[in-house]
CSV table of C-alpha atoms and ligand atoms in Angstrom, one decimal:
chain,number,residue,atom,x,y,z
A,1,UNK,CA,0.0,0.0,0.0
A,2,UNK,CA,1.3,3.3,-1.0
A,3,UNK,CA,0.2,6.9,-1.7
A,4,UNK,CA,1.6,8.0,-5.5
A,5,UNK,CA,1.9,11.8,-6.4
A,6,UNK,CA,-0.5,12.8,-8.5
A,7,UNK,CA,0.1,14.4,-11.7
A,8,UNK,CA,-1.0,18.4,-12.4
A,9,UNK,CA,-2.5,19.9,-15.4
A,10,UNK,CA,-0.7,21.2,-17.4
A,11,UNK,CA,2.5,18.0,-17.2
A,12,UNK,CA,2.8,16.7,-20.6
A,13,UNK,CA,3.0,13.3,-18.8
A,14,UNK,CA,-0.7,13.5,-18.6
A,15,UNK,CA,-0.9,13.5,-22.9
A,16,UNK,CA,0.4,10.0,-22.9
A,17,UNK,CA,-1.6,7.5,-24.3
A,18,UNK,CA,-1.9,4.5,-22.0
A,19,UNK,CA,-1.2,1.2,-23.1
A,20,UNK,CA,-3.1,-2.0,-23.1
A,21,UNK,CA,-2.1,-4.6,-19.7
A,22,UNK,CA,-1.3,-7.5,-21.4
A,23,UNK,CA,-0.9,-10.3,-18.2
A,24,UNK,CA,-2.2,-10.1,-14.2
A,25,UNK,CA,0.8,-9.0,-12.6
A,26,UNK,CA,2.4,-8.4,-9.2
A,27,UNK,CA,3.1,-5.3,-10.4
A,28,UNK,CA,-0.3,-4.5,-11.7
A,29,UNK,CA,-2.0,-5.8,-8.6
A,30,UNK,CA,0.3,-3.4,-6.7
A,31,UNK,CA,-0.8,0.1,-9.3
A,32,UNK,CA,-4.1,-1.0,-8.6
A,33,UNK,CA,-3.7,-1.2,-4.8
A,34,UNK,CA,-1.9,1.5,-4.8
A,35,UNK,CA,-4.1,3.6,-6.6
A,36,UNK,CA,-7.3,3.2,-4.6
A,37,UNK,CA,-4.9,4.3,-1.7
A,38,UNK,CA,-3.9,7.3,-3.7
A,39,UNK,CA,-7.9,7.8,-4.9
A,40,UNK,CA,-9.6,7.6,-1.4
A,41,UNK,CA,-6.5,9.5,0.4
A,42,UNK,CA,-7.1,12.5,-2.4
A,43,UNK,CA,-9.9,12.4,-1.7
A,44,UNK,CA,-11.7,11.5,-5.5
A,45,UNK,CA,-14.1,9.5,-6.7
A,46,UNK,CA,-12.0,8.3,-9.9
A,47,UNK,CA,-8.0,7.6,-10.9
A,48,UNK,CA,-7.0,6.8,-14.2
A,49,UNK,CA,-3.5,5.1,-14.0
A,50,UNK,CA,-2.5,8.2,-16.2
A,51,UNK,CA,-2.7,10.6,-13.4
A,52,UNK,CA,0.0,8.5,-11.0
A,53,UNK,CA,2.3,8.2,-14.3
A,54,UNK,CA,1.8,4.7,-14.6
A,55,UNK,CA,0.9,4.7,-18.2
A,56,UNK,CA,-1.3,1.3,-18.1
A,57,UNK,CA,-5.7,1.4,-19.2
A,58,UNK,CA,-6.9,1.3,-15.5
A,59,UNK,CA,-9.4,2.7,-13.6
A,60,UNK,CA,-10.3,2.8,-10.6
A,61,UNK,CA,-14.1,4.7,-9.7
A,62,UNK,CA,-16.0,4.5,-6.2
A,63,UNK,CA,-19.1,6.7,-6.3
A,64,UNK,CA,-20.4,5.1,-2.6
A,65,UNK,CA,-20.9,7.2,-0.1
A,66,UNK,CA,-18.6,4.6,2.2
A,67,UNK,CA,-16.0,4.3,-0.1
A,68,UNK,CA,-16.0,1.0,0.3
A,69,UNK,CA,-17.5,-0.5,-3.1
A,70,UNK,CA,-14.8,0.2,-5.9
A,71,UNK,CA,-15.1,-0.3,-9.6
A,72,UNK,CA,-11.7,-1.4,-11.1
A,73,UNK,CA,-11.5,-1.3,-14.8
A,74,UNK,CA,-8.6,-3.0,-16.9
A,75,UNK,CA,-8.9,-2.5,-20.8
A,76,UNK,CA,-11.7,-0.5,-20.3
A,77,UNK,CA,-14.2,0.5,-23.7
A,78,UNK,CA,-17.4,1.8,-24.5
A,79,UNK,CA,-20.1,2.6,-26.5
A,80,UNK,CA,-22.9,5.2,-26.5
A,81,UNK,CA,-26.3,4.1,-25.7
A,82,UNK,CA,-27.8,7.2,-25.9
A,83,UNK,CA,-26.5,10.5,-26.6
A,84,UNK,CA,-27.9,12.9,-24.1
A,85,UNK,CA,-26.2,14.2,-21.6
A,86,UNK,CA,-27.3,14.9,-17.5
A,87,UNK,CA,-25.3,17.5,-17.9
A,88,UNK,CA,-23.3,17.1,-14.9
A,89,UNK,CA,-20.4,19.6,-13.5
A,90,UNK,CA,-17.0,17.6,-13.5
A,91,UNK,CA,-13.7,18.0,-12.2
A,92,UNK,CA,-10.5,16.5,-11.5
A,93,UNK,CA,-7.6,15.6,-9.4
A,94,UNK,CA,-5.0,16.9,-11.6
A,95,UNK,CA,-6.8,20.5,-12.1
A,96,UNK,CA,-7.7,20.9,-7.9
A,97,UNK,CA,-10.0,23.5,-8.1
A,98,UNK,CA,-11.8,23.8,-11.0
A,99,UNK,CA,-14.8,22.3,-12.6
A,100,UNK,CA,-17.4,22.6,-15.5
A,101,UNK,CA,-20.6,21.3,-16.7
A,102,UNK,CA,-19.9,19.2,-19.2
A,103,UNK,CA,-22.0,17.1,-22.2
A,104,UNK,CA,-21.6,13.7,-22.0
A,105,UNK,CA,-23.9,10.5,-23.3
A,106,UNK,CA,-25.7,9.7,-20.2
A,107,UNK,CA,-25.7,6.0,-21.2
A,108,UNK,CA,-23.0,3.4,-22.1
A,109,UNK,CA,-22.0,0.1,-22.6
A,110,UNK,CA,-18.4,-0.7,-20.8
A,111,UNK,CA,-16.7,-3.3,-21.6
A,112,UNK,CA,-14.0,-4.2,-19.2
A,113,UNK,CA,-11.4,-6.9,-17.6
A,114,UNK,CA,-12.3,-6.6,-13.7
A,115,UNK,CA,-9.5,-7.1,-11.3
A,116,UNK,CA,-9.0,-10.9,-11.4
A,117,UNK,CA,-9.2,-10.4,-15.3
A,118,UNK,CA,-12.2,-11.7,-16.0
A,119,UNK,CA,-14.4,-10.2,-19.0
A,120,UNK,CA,-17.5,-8.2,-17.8
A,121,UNK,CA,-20.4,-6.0,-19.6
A,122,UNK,CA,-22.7,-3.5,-18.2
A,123,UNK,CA,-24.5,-1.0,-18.7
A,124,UNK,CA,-23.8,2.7,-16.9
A,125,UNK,CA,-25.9,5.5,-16.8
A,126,UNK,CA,-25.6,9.1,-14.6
A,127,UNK,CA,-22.5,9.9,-12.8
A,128,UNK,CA,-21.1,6.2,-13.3
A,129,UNK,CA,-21.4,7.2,-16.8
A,130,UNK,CA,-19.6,10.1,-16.6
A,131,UNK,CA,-16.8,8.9,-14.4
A,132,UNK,CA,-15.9,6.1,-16.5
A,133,UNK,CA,-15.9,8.6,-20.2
A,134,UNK,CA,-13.6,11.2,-18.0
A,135,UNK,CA,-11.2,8.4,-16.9
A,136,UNK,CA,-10.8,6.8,-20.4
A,137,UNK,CA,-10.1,10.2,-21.7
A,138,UNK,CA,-7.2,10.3,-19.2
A,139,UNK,CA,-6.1,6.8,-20.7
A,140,UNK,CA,-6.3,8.6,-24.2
A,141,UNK,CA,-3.8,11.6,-23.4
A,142,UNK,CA,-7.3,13.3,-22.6
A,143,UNK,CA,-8.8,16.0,-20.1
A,144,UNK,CA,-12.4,17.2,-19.5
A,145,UNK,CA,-11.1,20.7,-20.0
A,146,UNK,CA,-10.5,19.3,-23.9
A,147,UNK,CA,-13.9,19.4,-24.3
A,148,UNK,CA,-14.4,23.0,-23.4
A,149,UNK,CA,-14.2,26.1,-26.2
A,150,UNK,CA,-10.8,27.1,-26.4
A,151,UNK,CA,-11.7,30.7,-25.0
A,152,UNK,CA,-12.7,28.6,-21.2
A,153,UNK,CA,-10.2,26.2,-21.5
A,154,UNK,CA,-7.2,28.9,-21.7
A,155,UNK,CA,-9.0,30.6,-18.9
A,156,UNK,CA,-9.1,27.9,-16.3
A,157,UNK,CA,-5.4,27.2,-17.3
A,158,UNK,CA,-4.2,30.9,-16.2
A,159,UNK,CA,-6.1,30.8,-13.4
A,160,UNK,CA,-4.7,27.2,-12.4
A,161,UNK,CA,-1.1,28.2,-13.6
A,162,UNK,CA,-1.4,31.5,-11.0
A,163,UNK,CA,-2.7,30.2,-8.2
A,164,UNK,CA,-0.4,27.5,-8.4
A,165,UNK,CA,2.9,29.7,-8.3
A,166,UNK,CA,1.2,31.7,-5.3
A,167,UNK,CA,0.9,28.6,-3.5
A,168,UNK,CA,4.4,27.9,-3.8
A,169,UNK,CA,5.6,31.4,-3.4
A,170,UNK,CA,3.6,31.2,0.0
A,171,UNK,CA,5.0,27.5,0.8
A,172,UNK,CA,9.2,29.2,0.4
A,173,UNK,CA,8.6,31.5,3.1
B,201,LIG,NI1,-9.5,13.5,-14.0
């Protein structure tokens, strides 16, 4: 069990495209350990290998209120089930701070290996839904703030860039 540092907006770590997990692993039991450590110490309700630099397609998503029922998704894909969107605001651990309302099908198929690499289907609607498309766009090189006009998403990143550099200007003294 161990906490990993969590990558920040605007790394370029965070446009690397992950890469299938081929084999059940030590190691990938570990990164998956690991990173519901790092997910319910941040606290978040969703880590996309990405965002600890491990550059693997995982997931992991708990949406309970005890944080005790995890999703873990290996391989994850989709497809759309139905195109409109609960239009639900969305942030994210490597832009603390911010969030938006975002447009996102409100139903999906996911098709996933679970932890002990079996294959499993379901369907997701709501929040679920939404989790899962903004952690496979973090496996993709991808954040929500892509999806915003360019005008916004320049905005948030001076705003994140600034308040960042006062926090560490306060943190020297
Ligand atoms: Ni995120």
């Amino acid at each position: 069990m161990a906490l990993l540092s969590i990558l920040e907006y605007p790394d370029p770590r965070l446009r690397t495209v992950a890469s299938e997990v081929l084999s059940d692993t030590v190691v990938i039991q570990t990164l998956i350990d690991d990173m519901l450590d790092t997910m319910y110490a941040a606290p978040g309700i969703g880590l996309a290998a990405t965002q600890v630099n491990r550059h693997q397609r995982i997931i992991t998503i708990d949406l309970s209120e005890e944080r005790n029922s995890p999703h873990i998704l290996i391989n994850p894909t989709i497809k759309i089930l139905n195109q409109e969107s609960d239009n639900i605001s969305e942030g994210c651990l490597s832009i603390p701070g911010f969030s938006e309302i975002l447009h996102r099908p409100n139903r999906i198929l996911v098709t996933s290996l679970t932890r002990n690499f079996t294959q499993i289907s379901f369907e997701a609607t709501g929040l679920l839904a939404v989790c899962i498309q903004h952690e496979l766009d973090h496996l993709n090189g991808k954040l929500y703030i892509d999806h915003l006009s360019s005008i916004k998403r320049n905005e948030i990143k001076t705003e994140f860039v600034k308040a960042h550099k006062l926090q560490n200007s306060s943190q020297s003294l």
